[in-house]
Amino acid sequence: TQLLEQSPQFLSIQEGENLTVYCNSSSVFSSLQWYRQEPGEGPVLLVTVVTGGEVKKLKRLTFQFGDARKDSSLHITAAQPGDTGLYLCAGAWRGNKLVFGAGTILRVKS
Amino acid sequence: NAGVMQNPRHLVRRRGQEARLRCSPMKGHSHVYWYRQLPEEGLKFMVYLQKENIIDESGMPKERFSAEFPKEGPSILRIQQVVRGDSAAYFCASSETGYGYTFGSGTRLTVV
């Protein structure tokens, strides 16, 4: 069974602070995706990383894929209340099937 | 171009009834996936379908659950004789190539 462990499970910070969410596995994935999910809605894809060591930036969000393609991190700079939500990492397994982590609930207080 | 459409958004069923969840993929997408999400948990893969074919159903319980994606019409996830443990949010996703999912807003099933 392929497992993706996310940490922390819950994060409550003040507006303007920085944070990092981690996604770790003992398995190698062909690609890794990060999603953001708001209450009552489906996950929305933020980014896909494919190459070991890859770094992608999306405004204040920086995503990194580990060299061995087993782990990833999401760093948010100067968090804002609008960043509040559930952040999910998902590894692509055997091409099409995604294995999801349990998620990190982020709350940014103004 | 509408996104992935799921209906109903909320479904309440009594124990023993049948639940039918519908998913219309994005236009041009022939790959459909169903996932289940329990409260404050990540999504668990259930089944992957292409038109008229089940490609991978390794995440689907062997009994009471079935899925189809007919040539015409939406994909259907069917749960027979529902039990309280089936209460969850069920999400459908579609893709054009088998990569790069777009998720629907989900169906929240409550079994009373």
mmCIF file of C-alpha atoms in Angstrom, chain B residues 7-83:
data_model
loop_
_atom_site.group_PDB
_atom_site.id
_atom_site.type_symbol
_atom_site.label_atom_id
_atom_site.label_comp_id
_atom_site.label_asym_id
_atom_site.label_seq_id
_atom_site.Cartn_x
_atom_site.Cartn_y
_atom_site.Cartn_z
ATOM 1 C CA ASN B 7 -25.534 15.497 -8.764
ATOM 2 C CA PRO B 8 -27.117 15.496 -6.421
ATOM 3 C CA ARG B 9 -24.950 17.677 -4.170
ATOM 4 C CA HIS B 10 -26.587 16.188 -1.093
ATOM 5 C CA LEU B 11 -28.305 12.838 -0.790
ATOM 6 C CA VAL B 12 -30.015 11.364 2.248
ATOM 7 C CA ARG B 13 -30.870 7.688 2.273
ATOM 8 C CA ARG B 14 -32.243 5.347 4.890
ATOM 9 C CA ARG B 15 -30.324 2.204 5.704
ATOM 10 C CA GLY B 16 -31.069 -0.462 3.105
ATOM 11 C CA GLN B 17 -31.975 1.939 0.295
ATOM 12 C CA GLU B 18 -30.017 2.459 -2.893
ATOM 13 C CA ALA B 19 -27.926 5.528 -3.659
ATOM 14 C CA ARG B 20 -27.162 6.649 -7.207
ATOM 15 C CA LEU B 21 -24.525 9.303 -7.729
ATOM 16 C CA ARG B 22 -24.071 10.897 -11.126
ATOM 17 C CA CYS B 23 -21.055 12.485 -12.724
ATOM 18 C CA SER B 24 -20.873 14.281 -16.058
ATOM 19 C CA PRO B 25 -17.227 14.759 -17.024
ATOM 20 C CA MET B 26 -15.863 17.835 -18.723
ATOM 21 C CA LYS B 27 -16.540 17.975 -22.439
ATOM 22 C CA GLY B 28 -13.992 15.897 -24.305
ATOM 23 C CA HIS B 29 -12.843 13.997 -21.220
ATOM 24 C CA SER B 30 -13.091 10.241 -21.529
ATOM 25 C CA HIS B 31 -11.392 9.270 -18.251
ATOM 26 C CA VAL B 32 -13.479 9.281 -15.074
ATOM 27 C CA TYR B 33 -12.392 8.550 -11.504
ATOM 28 C CA TRP B 34 -14.412 8.184 -8.323
ATOM 29 C CA TYR B 35 -12.990 8.963 -4.883
ATOM 30 C CA ARG B 36 -14.475 8.841 -1.400
ATOM 31 C CA GLN B 37 -13.633 11.256 1.392
ATOM 32 C CA LEU B 38 -14.428 10.770 5.059
ATOM 33 C CA PRO B 39 -14.508 13.842 7.349
ATOM 34 C CA GLU B 40 -11.080 15.479 7.735
ATOM 35 C CA GLU B 41 -9.402 12.762 5.689
ATOM 36 C CA GLY B 42 -7.821 12.637 2.279
ATOM 37 C CA LEU B 43 -9.495 11.112 -0.713
ATOM 38 C CA LYS B 44 -9.464 7.353 -1.268
ATOM 39 C CA PHE B 45 -9.461 5.996 -4.806
ATOM 40 C CA MET B 46 -12.424 3.820 -5.692
ATOM 41 C CA VAL B 47 -12.615 3.231 -9.429
ATOM 42 C CA TYR B 48 -11.257 4.412 -12.770
ATOM 43 C CA LEU B 49 -13.389 4.154 -15.891
ATOM 44 C CA GLN B 50 -13.171 5.000 -19.546
ATOM 45 C CA LYS B 51 -16.152 4.963 -21.844
ATOM 46 C CA GLU B 52 -17.954 1.637 -21.366
ATOM 47 C CA ASN B 53 -14.965 0.102 -19.571
ATOM 48 C CA ILE B 54 -13.851 -0.303 -15.974
ATOM 49 C CA ILE B 55 -10.084 0.100 -16.001
ATOM 50 C CA ASP B 56 -9.278 -0.221 -12.296
ATOM 51 C CA GLU B 57 -11.769 -0.963 -9.510
ATOM 52 C CA SER B 58 -9.226 -1.964 -6.901
ATOM 53 C CA GLY B 59 -10.488 0.640 -4.414
ATOM 54 C CA MET B 60 -14.113 -0.295 -4.599
ATOM 55 C CA PRO B 61 -15.726 -2.576 -1.990
ATOM 56 C CA LYS B 62 -16.516 -5.949 -3.531
ATOM 57 C CA GLU B 63 -20.136 -5.913 -2.436
ATOM 58 C CA ARG B 64 -22.934 -3.384 -2.870
ATOM 59 C CA PHE B 65 -20.848 -0.913 -4.912
ATOM 60 C CA SER B 66 -20.809 -0.679 -8.688
ATOM 61 C CA ALA B 67 -19.840 1.905 -11.266
ATOM 62 C CA GLU B 68 -20.460 2.453 -14.928
ATOM 63 C CA PHE B 69 -19.621 4.967 -17.608
ATOM 64 C CA PRO B 70 -21.893 4.279 -20.576
ATOM 65 C CA LYS B 71 -21.316 5.376 -24.134
ATOM 66 C CA GLU B 72 -23.973 8.027 -23.698
ATOM 67 C CA GLY B 73 -24.766 9.799 -20.458
ATOM 68 C CA PRO B 74 -23.073 10.370 -17.153
ATOM 69 C CA SER B 75 -20.995 8.013 -15.069
ATOM 70 C CA ILE B 76 -22.989 6.427 -12.261
ATOM 71 C CA LEU B 77 -21.740 5.224 -8.893
ATOM 72 C CA ARG B 78 -24.339 2.950 -7.381
ATOM 73 C CA ILE B 79 -24.450 1.832 -3.760
ATOM 74 C CA GLN B 80 -27.007 -0.807 -2.912
ATOM 75 C CA GLN B 81 -28.407 -1.445 0.565
ATOM 76 C CA VAL B 82 -26.599 1.524 2.076
ATOM 77 C CA VAL B 83 -25.275 1.364 5.635
#
